[in-house]
mmCIF file of C-alpha atoms in Angstrom:
data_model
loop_
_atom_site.group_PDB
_atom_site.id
_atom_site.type_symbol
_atom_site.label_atom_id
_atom_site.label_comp_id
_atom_site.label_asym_id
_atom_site.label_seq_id
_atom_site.Cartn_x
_atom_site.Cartn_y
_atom_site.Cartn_z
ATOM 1 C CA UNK T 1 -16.742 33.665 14.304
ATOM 2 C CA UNK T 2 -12.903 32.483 13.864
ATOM 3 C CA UNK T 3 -12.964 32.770 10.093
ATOM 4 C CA UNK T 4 -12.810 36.754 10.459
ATOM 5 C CA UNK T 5 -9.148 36.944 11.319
ATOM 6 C CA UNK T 6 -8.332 34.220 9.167
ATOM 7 C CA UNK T 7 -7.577 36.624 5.951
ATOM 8 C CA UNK T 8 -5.044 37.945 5.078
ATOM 9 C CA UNK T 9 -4.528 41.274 3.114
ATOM 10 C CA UNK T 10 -2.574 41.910 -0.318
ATOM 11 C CA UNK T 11 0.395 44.265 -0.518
ATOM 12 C CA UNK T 12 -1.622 45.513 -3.429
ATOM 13 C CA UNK T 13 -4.527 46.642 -0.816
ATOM 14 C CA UNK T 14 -6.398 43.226 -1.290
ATOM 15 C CA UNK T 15 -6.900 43.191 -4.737
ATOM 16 C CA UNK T 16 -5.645 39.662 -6.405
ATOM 17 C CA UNK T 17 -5.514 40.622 -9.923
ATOM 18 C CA UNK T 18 -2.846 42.311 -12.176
ATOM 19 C CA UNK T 19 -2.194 41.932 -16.012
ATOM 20 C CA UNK T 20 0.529 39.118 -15.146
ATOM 21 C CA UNK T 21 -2.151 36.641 -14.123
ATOM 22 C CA UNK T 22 -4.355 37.690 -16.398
ATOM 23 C CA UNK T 23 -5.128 34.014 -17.624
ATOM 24 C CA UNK T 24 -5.583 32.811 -14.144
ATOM 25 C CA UNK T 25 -8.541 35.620 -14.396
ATOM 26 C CA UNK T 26 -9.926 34.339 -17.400
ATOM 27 C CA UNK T 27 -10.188 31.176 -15.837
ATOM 28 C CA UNK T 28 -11.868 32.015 -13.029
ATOM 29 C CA UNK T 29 -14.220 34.279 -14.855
ATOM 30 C CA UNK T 30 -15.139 31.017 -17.164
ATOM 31 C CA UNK T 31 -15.568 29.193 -14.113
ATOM 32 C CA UNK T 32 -17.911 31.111 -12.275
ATOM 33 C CA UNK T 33 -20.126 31.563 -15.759
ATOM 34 C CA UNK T 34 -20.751 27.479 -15.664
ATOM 35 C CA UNK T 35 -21.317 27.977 -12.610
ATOM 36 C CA UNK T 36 -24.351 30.339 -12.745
ATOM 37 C CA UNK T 37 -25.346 28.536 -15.537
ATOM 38 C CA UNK T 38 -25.824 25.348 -12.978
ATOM 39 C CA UNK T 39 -27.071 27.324 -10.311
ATOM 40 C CA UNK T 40 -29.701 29.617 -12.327
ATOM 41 C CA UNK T 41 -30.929 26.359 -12.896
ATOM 42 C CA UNK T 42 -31.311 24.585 -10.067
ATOM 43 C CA UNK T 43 -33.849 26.611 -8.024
ATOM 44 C CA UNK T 44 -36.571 24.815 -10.340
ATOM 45 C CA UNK T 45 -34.954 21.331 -10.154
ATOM 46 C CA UNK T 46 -34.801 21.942 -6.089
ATOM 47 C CA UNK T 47 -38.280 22.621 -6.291
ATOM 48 C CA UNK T 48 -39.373 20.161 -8.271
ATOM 49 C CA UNK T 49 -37.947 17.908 -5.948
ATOM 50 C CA UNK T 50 -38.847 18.680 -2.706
ATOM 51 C CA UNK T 51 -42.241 18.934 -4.111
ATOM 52 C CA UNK T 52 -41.924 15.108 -3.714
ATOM 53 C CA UNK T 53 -39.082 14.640 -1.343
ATOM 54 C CA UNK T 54 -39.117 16.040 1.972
ATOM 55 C CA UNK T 55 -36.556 19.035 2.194
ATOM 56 C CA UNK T 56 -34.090 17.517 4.716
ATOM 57 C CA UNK T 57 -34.319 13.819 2.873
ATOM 58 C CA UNK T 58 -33.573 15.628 -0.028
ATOM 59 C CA UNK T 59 -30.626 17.286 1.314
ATOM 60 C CA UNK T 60 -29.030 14.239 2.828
ATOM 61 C CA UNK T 61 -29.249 12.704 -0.484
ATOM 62 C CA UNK T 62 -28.367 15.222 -2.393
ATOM 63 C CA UNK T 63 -24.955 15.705 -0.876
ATOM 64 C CA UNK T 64 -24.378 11.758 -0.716
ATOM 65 C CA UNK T 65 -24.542 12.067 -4.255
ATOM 66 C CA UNK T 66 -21.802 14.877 -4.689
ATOM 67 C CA UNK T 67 -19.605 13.248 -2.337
ATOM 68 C CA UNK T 68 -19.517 9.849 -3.814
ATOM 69 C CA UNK T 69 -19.066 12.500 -7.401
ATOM 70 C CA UNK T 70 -15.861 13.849 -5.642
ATOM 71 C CA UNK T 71 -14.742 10.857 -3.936
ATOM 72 C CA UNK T 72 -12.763 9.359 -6.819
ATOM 73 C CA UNK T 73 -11.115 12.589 -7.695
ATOM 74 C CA UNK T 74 -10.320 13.472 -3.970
ATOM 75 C CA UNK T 75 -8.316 10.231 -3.749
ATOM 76 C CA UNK T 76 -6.466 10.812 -6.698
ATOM 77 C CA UNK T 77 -5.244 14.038 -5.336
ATOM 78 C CA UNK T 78 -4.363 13.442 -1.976
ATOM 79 C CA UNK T 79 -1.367 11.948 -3.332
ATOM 80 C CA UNK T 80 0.095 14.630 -4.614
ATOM 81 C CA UNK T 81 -0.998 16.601 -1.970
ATOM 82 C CA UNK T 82 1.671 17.729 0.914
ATOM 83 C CA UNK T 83 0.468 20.128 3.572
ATOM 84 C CA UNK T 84 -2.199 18.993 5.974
ATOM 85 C CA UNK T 85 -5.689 20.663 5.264
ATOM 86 C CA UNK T 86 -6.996 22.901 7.983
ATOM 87 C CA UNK T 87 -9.534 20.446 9.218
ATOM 88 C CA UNK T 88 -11.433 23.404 11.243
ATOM 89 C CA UNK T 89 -11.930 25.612 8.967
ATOM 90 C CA UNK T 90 -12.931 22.726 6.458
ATOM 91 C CA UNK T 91 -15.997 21.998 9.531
ATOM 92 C CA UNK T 92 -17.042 25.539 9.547
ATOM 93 C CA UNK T 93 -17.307 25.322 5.488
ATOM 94 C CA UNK T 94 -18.848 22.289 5.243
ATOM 95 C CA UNK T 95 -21.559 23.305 8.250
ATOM 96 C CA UNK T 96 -22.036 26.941 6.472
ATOM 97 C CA UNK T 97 -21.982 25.548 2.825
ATOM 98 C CA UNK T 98 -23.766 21.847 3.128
ATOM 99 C CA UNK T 99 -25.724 21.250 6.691
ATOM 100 C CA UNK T 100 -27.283 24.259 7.687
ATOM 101 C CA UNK T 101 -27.147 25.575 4.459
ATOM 102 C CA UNK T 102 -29.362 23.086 2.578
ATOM 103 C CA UNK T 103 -31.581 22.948 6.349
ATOM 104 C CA UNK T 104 -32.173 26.863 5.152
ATOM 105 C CA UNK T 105 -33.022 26.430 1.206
ATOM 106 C CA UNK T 106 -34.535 23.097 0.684
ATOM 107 C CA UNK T 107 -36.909 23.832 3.240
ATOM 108 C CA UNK T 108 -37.409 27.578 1.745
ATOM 109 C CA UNK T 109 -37.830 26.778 -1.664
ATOM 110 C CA UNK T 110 -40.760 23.790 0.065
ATOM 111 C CA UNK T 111 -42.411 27.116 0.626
ATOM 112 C CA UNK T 112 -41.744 29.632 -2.279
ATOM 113 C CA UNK T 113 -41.866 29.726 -5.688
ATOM 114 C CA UNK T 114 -38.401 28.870 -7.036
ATOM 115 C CA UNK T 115 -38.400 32.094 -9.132
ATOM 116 C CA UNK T 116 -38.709 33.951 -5.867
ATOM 117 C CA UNK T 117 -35.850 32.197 -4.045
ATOM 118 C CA UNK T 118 -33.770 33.194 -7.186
ATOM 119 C CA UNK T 119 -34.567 36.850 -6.669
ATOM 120 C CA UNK T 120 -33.820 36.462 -3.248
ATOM 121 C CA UNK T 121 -30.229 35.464 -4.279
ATOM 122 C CA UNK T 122 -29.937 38.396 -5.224
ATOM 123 C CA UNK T 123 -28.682 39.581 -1.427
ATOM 124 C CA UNK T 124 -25.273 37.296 -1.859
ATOM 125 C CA UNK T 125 -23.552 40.136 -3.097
ATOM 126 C CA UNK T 126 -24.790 42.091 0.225
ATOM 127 C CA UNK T 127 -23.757 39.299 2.306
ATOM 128 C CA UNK T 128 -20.350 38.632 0.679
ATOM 129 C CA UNK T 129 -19.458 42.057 -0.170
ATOM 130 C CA UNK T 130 -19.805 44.064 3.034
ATOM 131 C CA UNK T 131 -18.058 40.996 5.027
ATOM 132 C CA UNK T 132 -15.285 40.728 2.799
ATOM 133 C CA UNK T 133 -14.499 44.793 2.875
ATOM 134 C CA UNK T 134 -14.529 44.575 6.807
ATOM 135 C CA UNK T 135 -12.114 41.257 7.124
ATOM 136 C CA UNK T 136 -10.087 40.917 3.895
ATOM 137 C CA UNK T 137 -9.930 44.661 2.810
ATOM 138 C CA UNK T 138 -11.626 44.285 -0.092
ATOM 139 C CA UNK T 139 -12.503 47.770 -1.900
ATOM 140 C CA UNK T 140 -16.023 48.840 -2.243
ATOM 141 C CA UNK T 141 -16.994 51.150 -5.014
ATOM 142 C CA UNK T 142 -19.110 53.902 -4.773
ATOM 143 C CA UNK T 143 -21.393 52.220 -8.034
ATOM 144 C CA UNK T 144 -20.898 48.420 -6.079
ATOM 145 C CA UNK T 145 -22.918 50.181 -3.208
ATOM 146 C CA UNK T 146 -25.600 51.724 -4.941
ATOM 147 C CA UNK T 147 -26.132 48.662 -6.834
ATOM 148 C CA UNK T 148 -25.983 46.405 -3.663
ATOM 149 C CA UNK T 149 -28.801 48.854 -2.273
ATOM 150 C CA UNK T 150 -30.692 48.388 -6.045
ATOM 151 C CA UNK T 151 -30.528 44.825 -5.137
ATOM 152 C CA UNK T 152 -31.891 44.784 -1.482
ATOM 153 C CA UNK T 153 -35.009 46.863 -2.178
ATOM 154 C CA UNK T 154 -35.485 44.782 -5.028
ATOM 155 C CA UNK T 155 -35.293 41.318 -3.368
ATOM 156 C CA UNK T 156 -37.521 42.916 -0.312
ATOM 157 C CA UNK T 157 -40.351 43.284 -2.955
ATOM 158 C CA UNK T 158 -40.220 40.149 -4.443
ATOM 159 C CA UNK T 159 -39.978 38.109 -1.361
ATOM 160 C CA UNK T 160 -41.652 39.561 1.043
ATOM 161 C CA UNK T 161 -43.932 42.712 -0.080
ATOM 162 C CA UNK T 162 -44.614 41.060 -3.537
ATOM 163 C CA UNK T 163 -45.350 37.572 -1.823
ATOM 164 C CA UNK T 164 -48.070 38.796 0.678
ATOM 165 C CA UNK T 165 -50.981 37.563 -0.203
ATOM 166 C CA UNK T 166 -49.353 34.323 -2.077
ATOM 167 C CA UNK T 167 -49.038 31.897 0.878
ATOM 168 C CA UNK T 168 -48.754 32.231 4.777
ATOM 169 C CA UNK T 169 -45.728 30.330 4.818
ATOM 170 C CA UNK T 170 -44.293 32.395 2.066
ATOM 171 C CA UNK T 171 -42.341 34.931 4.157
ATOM 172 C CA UNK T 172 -40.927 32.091 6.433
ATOM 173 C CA UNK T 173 -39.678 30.631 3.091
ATOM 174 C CA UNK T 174 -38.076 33.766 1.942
ATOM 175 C CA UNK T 175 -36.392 34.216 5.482
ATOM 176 C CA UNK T 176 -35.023 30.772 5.203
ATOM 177 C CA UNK T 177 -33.418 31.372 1.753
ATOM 178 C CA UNK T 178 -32.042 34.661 3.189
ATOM 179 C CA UNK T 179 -30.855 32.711 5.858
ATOM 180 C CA UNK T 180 -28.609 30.199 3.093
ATOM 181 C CA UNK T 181 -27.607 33.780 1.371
ATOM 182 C CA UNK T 182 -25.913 34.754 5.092
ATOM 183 C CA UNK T 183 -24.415 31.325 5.428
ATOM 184 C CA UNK T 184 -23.165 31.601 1.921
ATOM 185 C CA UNK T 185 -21.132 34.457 2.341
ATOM 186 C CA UNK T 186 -19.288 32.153 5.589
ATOM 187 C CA UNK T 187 -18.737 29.717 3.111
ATOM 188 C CA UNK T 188 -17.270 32.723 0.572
ATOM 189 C CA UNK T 189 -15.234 34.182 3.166
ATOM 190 C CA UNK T 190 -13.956 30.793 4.772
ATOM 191 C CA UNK T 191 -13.136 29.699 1.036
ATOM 192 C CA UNK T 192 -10.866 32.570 0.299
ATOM 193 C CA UNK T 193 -8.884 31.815 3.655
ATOM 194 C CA UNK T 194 -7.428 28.591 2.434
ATOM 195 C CA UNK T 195 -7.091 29.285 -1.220
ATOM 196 C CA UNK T 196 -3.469 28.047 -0.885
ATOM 197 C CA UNK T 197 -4.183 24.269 -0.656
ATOM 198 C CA UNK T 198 -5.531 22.266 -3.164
ATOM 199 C CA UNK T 199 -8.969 23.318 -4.628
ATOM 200 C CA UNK T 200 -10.542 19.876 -5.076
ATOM 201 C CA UNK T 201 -9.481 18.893 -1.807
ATOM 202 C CA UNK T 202 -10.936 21.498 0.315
ATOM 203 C CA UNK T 203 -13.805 21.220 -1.643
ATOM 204 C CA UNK T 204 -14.358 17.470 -1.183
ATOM 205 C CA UNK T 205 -13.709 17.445 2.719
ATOM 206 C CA UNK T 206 -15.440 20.533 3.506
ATOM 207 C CA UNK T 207 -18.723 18.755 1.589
ATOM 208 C CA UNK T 208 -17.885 15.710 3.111
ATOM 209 C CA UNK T 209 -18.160 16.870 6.493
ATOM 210 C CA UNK T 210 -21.008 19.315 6.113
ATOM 211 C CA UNK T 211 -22.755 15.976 4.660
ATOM 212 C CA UNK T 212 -22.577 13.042 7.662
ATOM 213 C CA UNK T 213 -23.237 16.232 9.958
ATOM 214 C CA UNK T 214 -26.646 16.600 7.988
ATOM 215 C CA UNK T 215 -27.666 12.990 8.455
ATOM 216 C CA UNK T 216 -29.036 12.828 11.895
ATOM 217 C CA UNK T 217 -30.929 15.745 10.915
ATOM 218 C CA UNK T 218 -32.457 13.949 7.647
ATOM 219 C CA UNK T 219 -33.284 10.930 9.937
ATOM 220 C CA UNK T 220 -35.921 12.309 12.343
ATOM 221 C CA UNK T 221 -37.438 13.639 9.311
ATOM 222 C CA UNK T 222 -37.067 10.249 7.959
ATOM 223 C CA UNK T 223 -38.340 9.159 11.587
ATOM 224 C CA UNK T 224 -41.138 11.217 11.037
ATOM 225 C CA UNK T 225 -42.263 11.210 7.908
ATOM 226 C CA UNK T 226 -41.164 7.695 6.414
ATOM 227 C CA UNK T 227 -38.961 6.941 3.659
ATOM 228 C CA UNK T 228 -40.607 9.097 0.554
ATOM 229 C CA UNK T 229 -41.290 6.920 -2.703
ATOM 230 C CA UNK T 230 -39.209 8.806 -5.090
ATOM 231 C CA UNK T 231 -39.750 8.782 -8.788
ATOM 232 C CA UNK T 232 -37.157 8.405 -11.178
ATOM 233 C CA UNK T 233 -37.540 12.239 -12.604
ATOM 234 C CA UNK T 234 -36.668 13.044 -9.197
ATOM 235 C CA UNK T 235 -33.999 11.306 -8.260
ATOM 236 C CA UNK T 236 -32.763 12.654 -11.886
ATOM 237 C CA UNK T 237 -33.181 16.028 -10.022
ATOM 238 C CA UNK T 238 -31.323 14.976 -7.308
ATOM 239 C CA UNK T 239 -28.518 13.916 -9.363
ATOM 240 C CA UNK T 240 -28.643 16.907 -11.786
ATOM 241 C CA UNK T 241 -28.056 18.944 -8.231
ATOM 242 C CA UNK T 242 -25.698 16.393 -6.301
ATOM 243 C CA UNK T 243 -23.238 15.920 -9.076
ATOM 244 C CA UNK T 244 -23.586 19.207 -10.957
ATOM 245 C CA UNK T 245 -25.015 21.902 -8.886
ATOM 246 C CA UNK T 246 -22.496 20.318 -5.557
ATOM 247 C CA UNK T 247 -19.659 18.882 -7.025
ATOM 248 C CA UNK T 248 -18.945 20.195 -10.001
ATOM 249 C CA UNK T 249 -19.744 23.706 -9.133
ATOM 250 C CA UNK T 250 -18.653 23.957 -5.448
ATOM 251 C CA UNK T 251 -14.965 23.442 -7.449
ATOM 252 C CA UNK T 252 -15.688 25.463 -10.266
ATOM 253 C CA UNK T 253 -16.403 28.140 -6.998
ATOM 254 C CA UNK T 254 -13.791 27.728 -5.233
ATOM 255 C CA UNK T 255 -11.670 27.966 -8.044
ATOM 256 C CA UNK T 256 -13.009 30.805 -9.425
ATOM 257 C CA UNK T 257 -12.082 31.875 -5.562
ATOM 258 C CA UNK T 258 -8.982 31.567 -6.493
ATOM 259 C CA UNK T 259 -8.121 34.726 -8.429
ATOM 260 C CA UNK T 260 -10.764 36.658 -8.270
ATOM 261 C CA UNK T 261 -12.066 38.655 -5.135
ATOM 262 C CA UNK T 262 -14.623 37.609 -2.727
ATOM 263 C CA UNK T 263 -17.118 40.936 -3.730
ATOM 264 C CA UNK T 264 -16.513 40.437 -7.642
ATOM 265 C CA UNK T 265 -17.611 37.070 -7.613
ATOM 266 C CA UNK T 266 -20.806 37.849 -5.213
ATOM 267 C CA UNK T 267 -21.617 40.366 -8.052
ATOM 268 C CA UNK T 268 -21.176 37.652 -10.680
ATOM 269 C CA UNK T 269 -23.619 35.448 -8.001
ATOM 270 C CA UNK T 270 -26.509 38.352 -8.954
ATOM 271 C CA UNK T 271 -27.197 36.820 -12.553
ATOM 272 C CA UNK T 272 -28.437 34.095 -10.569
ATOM 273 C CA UNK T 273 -31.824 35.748 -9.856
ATOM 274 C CA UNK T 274 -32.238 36.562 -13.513
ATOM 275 C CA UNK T 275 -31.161 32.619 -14.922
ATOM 276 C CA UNK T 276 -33.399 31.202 -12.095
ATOM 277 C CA UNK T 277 -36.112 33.484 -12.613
ATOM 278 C CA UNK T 278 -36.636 32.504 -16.397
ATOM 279 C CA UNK T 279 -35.796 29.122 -16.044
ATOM 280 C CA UNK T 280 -38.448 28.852 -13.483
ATOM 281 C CA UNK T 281 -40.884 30.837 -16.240
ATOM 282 C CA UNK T 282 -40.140 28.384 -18.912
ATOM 283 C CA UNK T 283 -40.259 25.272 -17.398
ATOM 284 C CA UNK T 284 -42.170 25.512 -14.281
ATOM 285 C CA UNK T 285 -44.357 28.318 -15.846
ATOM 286 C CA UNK T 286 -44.395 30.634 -12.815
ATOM 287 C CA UNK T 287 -45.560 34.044 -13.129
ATOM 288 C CA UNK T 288 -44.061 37.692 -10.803
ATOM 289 C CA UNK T 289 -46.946 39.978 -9.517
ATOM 290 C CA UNK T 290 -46.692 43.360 -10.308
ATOM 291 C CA UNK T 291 -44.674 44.316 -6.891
ATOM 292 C CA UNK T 292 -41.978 41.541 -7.806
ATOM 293 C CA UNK T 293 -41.670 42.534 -11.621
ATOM 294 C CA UNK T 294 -40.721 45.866 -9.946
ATOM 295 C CA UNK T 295 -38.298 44.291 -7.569
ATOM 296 C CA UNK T 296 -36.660 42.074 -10.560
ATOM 297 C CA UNK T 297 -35.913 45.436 -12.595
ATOM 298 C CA UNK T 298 -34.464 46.542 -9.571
ATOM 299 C CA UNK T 299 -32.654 44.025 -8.751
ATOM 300 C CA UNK T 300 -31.128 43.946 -12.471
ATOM 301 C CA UNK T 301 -30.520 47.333 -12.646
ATOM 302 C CA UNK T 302 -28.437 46.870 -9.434
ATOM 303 C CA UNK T 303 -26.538 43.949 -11.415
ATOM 304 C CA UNK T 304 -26.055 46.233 -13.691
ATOM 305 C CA UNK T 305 -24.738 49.071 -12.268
ATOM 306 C CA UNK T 306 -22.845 47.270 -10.059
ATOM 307 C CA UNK T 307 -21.109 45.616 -12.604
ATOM 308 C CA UNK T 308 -19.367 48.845 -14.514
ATOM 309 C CA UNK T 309 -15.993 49.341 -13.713
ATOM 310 C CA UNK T 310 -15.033 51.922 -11.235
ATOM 311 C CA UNK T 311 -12.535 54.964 -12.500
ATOM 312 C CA UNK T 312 -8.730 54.222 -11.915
ATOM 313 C CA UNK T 313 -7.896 54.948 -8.056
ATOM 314 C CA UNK T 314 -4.821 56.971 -8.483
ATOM 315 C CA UNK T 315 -1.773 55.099 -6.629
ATOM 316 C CA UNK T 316 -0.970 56.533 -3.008
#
């Protein structure tokens, strides 16, 4: 656990943002909206293609993809690049973010509707929040708790209570997407600790690493199972997440990382649940029982609440 001494706290008591980088905000807000726009989505893309794909082959491929995205990009900026990247903490990203990450959700969303793994994003405010008040003295709000609480009760009844009676692998799948959510917030955290180099290149080397460390785990699958015949819709879907939901928005993230805190960006993460959730209703046409309908409002109304601004502190 190395990354928790790794941050380092604000004169300002943590908090990144004042009205002179205001536009730096705006950007990072605009980021992290593509973002969830990517992300809402892919939950149904990720299921649609491990539905044909075996979860770790999938993963291994997937990241191939986003590497070979960054690659070009990388190269261009490691010219004008002048510090040497912290090559540990670029291994401890790319194992939480890419290897055992992708281990976790691919093979989750293999057993659970992807409109349930959305909800069950829901927990990355939990897991980024709470962490990043403990090691980078991040403020939590009285209204940022209650809403984090909203949002657990609300993801335990749509992934586990709500699921019951759906499949008998179903709770192992939600536990394995909770699972990603924890290793998420290591990526989060590990992220904000070298915010100071260059965006694209931590980005690409952390994804690069976490990638040829997942491919002796996608060969004994491979070893196992065979080489899959993939169709072209899914390797469209493997694409759609390699380049778009990797690349594109593991640097939008990280940028957004940038200048805005580690807990206001996990609360951004909870709109995930709700994108995912429809997307999965429209194009997948998956339906909520009446237990996870309940946990969805909950987990909304925790989004919600969690989202109003706190009253002024006054300065001590």
């Amino acid at each position: 656990m190395g990354f928790i001494i790794l941050g380092r706290r604000k004169p300002n008591g943590g908090r990144l943002m004042n009205n002179s980088n205001s536009p730096m905000q705006t950007r990072g807000l605009l980021s992290i909206l593509v973002v969830l726009l990517i992300w809402g989505s892919s939950f149904s893309v990720t299921k649609f293609v491990v539905t044909e794909v075996p979860p770790l082959t999938a993963a291994a491929i997937r990241n191939t993809i986003a590497c070979l995205a960054l690659l070009p990009f990388y190269l261009l900026s490691r010219r004008k690049s002048k510090p040497p990247l912290p090559f540990g903490k670029l291994t401890l990203m790319g194992l939480s973010g890419t290897t055992i990450y992708y281990l976790c959700f691919n093979t989750g969303m293999h057993y659970i509707p992807a409109s349930t793994g959305a909800i069950i994003e829901g927990l990355v405010p939990v897991a980024i929040a709470i962490p990043a008040a403990l090691f980078l003295k991040e403020h939590l709000s009285g209204r940022l708790v209650a809403g984090i609480i909203l949002s657990v009760i609300g993801v335990i009844l749509v992934g586990f209570v709500g699921t019951s009676g759906e499949s008998k692998n179903g709770p192992l799948g939600s536990a394995l997407i909770i699972g990603a959510v924890c290793l998420w917030s290591v990526y989060t955290l590990l992220s904000r600790t070298v915010k100071d180099y260059d965006t694209l290149q931590v980005t690409a080397v952390s994804m690069m690493i976490g990638t040829v460390l997942s491919y002796p785990i996608g060969m004994l699958e491979v070893q196992q199972l065979g080489w899959p015949v993939i169709s072209w819709q899914a390797w469209l879907g493997l694409c759609y997440c390699g380049i778009l939901a990797s690349a594109v928005a593991y640097f939008l993230y990280n940028k957004a990382l940038e200048s805005l805190p580690a807990a206001q960006v996990g609360n951004f993460l909870n709109l995930n649940p709700v994108i995912g959730a429809i997307v999965a209703f429209i194009f997948l046409h998956e339906s909520f029982t009446a237990l996870q309908w309940a946990g969805g409002v909950l987990v909304i109304a925790g989004i919600w609440l969690s989202s109003k601004k706190s009253d002024p502190q006054p300065e001590k």
